[in-house]
């Protein structure tokens, strides 16, 4: 009986430790404009692979996420929101460079915790630095700091908020006017 109890206790402890280690990073990622227009997507089978923001389609697969960055630095904007400069890990800088060269001239959409920020025109990034120019709050900075090291921890801690002051946008109730592909699936939409 003691052996059975010790095995169960060991398995429970291992399960708790595994669940703690698999904590996901705060959802910050960068989407790239899709080559198709919204009307072309409606005629194709790719509705599952794209999302829409303000009439522009973006591929659902991000080129970079928070996991690809090692450091960050925030800056205060005149409107009271924060912008953030993210520094890619050394092993991901080539990926960022080749993706931005390939998609040069298209739009890149930063998405933070499910909300779209201001899209940016893509230019080749050879230094591993991406910037979200604004729209972040102190809660976003706090959550980002759990996965990415701040360059100036003392300054960043002063900007942190414990709760998210931003209300999440409500999805439109009118689903009849949403873009659909030829099978009738709705094209996902990101709100900002």
Short mmCIF file of C-alpha atoms in Angstrom, two decimals:
data_model
loop_
_atom_site.label_atom_id
_atom_site.label_comp_id
_atom_site.label_asym_id
_atom_site.label_seq_id
_atom_site.Cartn_x
_atom_site.Cartn_y
_atom_site.Cartn_z
CA UNK A 1 0.00 0.00 0.00
CA UNK A 2 2.88 2.36 0.79
CA UNK A 3 4.42 1.67 -2.63
CA UNK A 4 1.13 2.46 -4.36
CA UNK A 5 0.75 5.68 -2.37
CA UNK A 6 4.33 6.78 -3.17
CA UNK A 7 3.83 6.06 -6.90
CA UNK A 8 0.61 8.11 -6.96
CA UNK A 9 2.28 10.97 -5.08
CA UNK A 10 5.25 10.94 -7.47
CA UNK A 11 2.99 10.96 -10.53
CA UNK A 12 0.90 13.81 -9.13
CA UNK A 13 4.04 15.87 -8.40
CA UNK A 14 5.34 15.22 -11.93
CA UNK A 15 2.01 16.31 -13.42
CA UNK A 16 2.06 19.54 -11.42
CA UNK A 17 5.65 20.29 -12.46
CA UNK A 18 4.89 19.61 -16.14
CA UNK A 19 1.84 21.88 -16.10
CA UNK A 20 3.91 24.68 -14.60
CA UNK A 21 6.63 24.40 -17.22
CA UNK A 22 4.25 24.50 -20.17
CA UNK A 23 3.07 28.03 -19.39
CA UNK A 24 2.44 29.83 -22.66
CA UNK A 25 3.82 33.24 -23.48
CA UNK A 26 1.54 36.26 -23.61
CA UNK A 27 -0.04 36.28 -27.09
CA UNK A 28 2.00 38.81 -29.06
CA UNK A 29 2.60 38.00 -32.70
CA UNK A 30 3.08 39.55 -36.12
CA UNK A 31 0.91 38.62 -39.11
CA UNK A 32 1.75 39.41 -42.73
CA UNK A 33 -0.63 40.63 -45.40
CA UNK A 34 -1.96 37.88 -47.64
CA UNK A 35 -1.46 38.26 -51.37
CA UNK A 36 -5.17 37.56 -52.01
CA UNK A 37 -7.86 40.19 -51.63
CA UNK A 38 -10.98 39.57 -49.54
CA UNK A 39 -13.05 38.79 -52.65
CA UNK A 40 -10.44 36.29 -53.91
CA UNK A 41 -10.51 34.55 -50.54
CA UNK A 42 -14.29 34.24 -50.76
CA UNK A 43 -13.78 32.28 -54.00
CA UNK A 44 -11.05 30.01 -52.64
CA UNK A 45 -10.70 27.34 -49.99
CA UNK A 46 -8.27 29.38 -47.90
CA UNK A 47 -10.69 30.96 -45.41
CA UNK A 48 -9.20 28.88 -42.60
CA UNK A 49 -5.72 30.24 -43.36
CA UNK A 50 -6.44 33.97 -43.22
CA UNK A 51 -7.90 36.63 -40.96
CA UNK A 52 -9.23 40.04 -41.86
CA UNK A 53 -8.56 43.43 -40.27
CA UNK A 54 -10.14 46.60 -41.67
CA UNK A 55 -10.73 45.01 -45.06
CA UNK A 56 -7.16 43.67 -45.48
CA UNK A 57 -6.45 39.94 -45.31
CA UNK A 58 -3.50 38.56 -43.32
CA UNK A 59 -2.12 35.04 -43.15
CA UNK A 60 -3.10 33.34 -39.93
CA UNK A 61 0.40 31.93 -39.41
CA UNK A 62 2.57 34.57 -37.67
CA UNK A 63 6.10 35.23 -38.88
CA UNK A 64 7.23 36.03 -35.32
CA UNK A 65 5.76 35.65 -31.85
CA UNK A 66 6.87 36.65 -28.36
CA UNK A 67 8.79 33.37 -28.05
CA UNK A 68 11.25 34.62 -30.70
CA UNK A 69 12.40 37.64 -28.70
CA UNK A 70 14.91 37.95 -25.85
CA UNK A 71 14.70 41.62 -24.77
CA UNK A 72 12.29 44.51 -24.92
CA UNK A 73 12.15 48.20 -24.17
CA UNK A 74 9.00 50.28 -23.92
CA UNK A 75 8.41 53.95 -24.67
CA UNK A 76 5.58 56.27 -23.66
CA UNK A 77 3.52 57.85 -26.44
CA UNK A 78 1.79 61.27 -26.28
CA UNK A 79 -1.63 59.54 -26.19
CA UNK A 80 -0.69 57.74 -22.93
CA UNK A 81 -0.25 54.32 -24.51
CA UNK A 82 3.05 52.49 -24.70
CA UNK A 83 5.03 51.33 -27.68
CA UNK A 84 7.54 48.55 -27.47
CA UNK A 85 10.79 47.65 -29.18
CA UNK A 86 11.41 43.89 -29.34
CA UNK A 87 14.87 42.40 -29.93
CA UNK A 88 14.91 38.99 -31.63
CA UNK A 89 16.98 36.12 -30.28
CA UNK A 90 20.11 35.53 -32.31
CA UNK A 91 18.83 32.25 -33.78
CA UNK A 92 15.66 33.94 -35.12
CA UNK A 93 17.19 37.04 -36.73
CA UNK A 94 17.70 35.35 -40.12
CA UNK A 95 14.10 34.17 -40.14
CA UNK A 96 12.92 37.72 -39.52
CA UNK A 97 15.25 39.10 -42.17
CA UNK A 98 14.25 36.63 -44.91
CA UNK A 99 10.53 36.97 -44.16
CA UNK A 100 10.70 40.76 -44.30
CA UNK A 101 12.74 40.73 -47.52
CA UNK A 102 10.25 38.35 -49.12
CA UNK A 103 7.21 40.37 -48.00
CA UNK A 104 8.76 43.82 -48.44
CA UNK A 105 6.16 46.48 -49.24
CA UNK A 106 3.27 44.49 -47.77
CA UNK A 107 1.63 45.18 -44.40
CA UNK A 108 2.57 43.61 -41.08
CA UNK A 109 -0.07 43.48 -38.35
CA UNK A 110 1.05 43.29 -34.70
CA UNK A 111 -1.54 41.50 -32.56
CA UNK A 112 -1.38 41.76 -28.76
CA UNK A 113 -3.69 39.61 -26.65
CA UNK A 114 -6.11 39.21 -29.56
CA UNK A 115 -6.27 42.93 -30.42
CA UNK A 116 -4.78 44.32 -33.60
CA UNK A 117 -2.44 47.28 -33.30
CA UNK A 118 -1.48 49.74 -36.05
CA UNK A 119 -0.37 47.89 -39.23
CA UNK A 120 3.12 48.72 -40.55
CA UNK A 121 4.60 48.69 -44.04
CA UNK A 122 7.27 45.97 -44.21
CA UNK A 123 10.88 46.87 -44.97
CA UNK A 124 13.78 44.40 -44.63
CA UNK A 125 14.77 44.01 -40.96
CA UNK A 126 18.44 43.07 -40.76
CA UNK A 127 19.08 44.00 -37.10
CA UNK A 128 16.45 41.73 -35.49
CA UNK A 129 14.39 44.62 -34.10
CA UNK A 130 10.60 44.92 -34.43
CA UNK A 131 8.58 47.80 -33.03
CA UNK A 132 4.95 48.08 -32.02
CA UNK A 133 4.49 51.85 -32.12
CA UNK A 134 1.59 52.21 -29.71
CA UNK A 135 -1.61 50.91 -28.21
CA UNK A 136 -0.11 48.89 -25.35
CA UNK A 137 -0.88 49.44 -21.69
CA UNK A 138 0.90 48.65 -18.42
CA UNK A 139 -0.77 45.25 -18.15
CA UNK A 140 0.58 44.28 -21.59
CA UNK A 141 4.08 45.31 -20.49
CA UNK A 142 3.79 43.27 -17.29
CA UNK A 143 2.69 40.17 -19.17
CA UNK A 144 5.38 40.58 -21.83
CA UNK A 145 8.01 40.88 -19.08
CA UNK A 146 7.08 37.38 -17.87
CA UNK A 147 8.48 35.92 -21.11
CA UNK A 148 10.96 38.52 -22.38
CA UNK A 149 13.61 40.30 -20.32
CA UNK A 150 13.25 44.08 -20.07
CA UNK A 151 16.37 46.11 -20.89
CA UNK A 152 15.61 48.48 -18.01
CA UNK A 153 13.69 46.43 -15.38
CA UNK A 154 13.33 49.30 -12.90
CA UNK A 155 11.67 51.58 -15.45
CA UNK A 156 9.40 48.83 -16.76
CA UNK A 157 8.20 47.85 -13.26
CA UNK A 158 7.00 51.41 -12.70
CA UNK A 159 4.81 51.09 -15.81
CA UNK A 160 3.24 47.72 -14.92
CA UNK A 161 -0.48 47.36 -14.15
CA UNK A 162 -1.91 44.34 -12.32
CA UNK A 163 -5.20 44.29 -14.24
CA UNK A 164 -6.00 44.86 -17.89
CA UNK A 165 -7.74 48.27 -18.10
CA UNK A 166 -8.64 47.77 -21.78
CA UNK A 167 -12.09 46.34 -22.46
CA UNK A 168 -12.06 43.65 -25.11
CA UNK A 169 -14.02 44.57 -28.25
CA UNK A 170 -17.38 42.98 -28.84
CA UNK A 171 -17.83 40.91 -31.95
CA UNK A 172 -20.52 42.16 -34.32
CA UNK A 173 -23.84 40.40 -33.95
CA UNK A 174 -24.57 40.70 -37.67
CA UNK A 175 -23.05 37.46 -38.98
CA UNK A 176 -24.97 37.67 -42.26
CA UNK A 177 -22.59 40.30 -43.68
CA UNK A 178 -19.35 38.51 -42.73
CA UNK A 179 -17.07 37.39 -45.55
CA UNK A 180 -17.40 33.68 -46.34
CA UNK A 181 -15.48 31.29 -48.55
CA UNK A 182 -17.14 29.16 -51.20
CA UNK A 183 -18.06 26.46 -48.66
CA UNK A 184 -19.81 28.97 -46.39
CA UNK A 185 -17.13 29.18 -43.68
CA UNK A 186 -16.73 32.67 -42.27
CA UNK A 187 -13.38 34.38 -42.61
CA UNK A 188 -12.01 35.22 -39.18
CA UNK A 189 -11.71 38.84 -38.21
CA UNK A 190 -9.40 40.59 -35.77
CA UNK A 191 -10.59 43.65 -33.92
CA UNK A 192 -8.56 46.60 -32.75
#
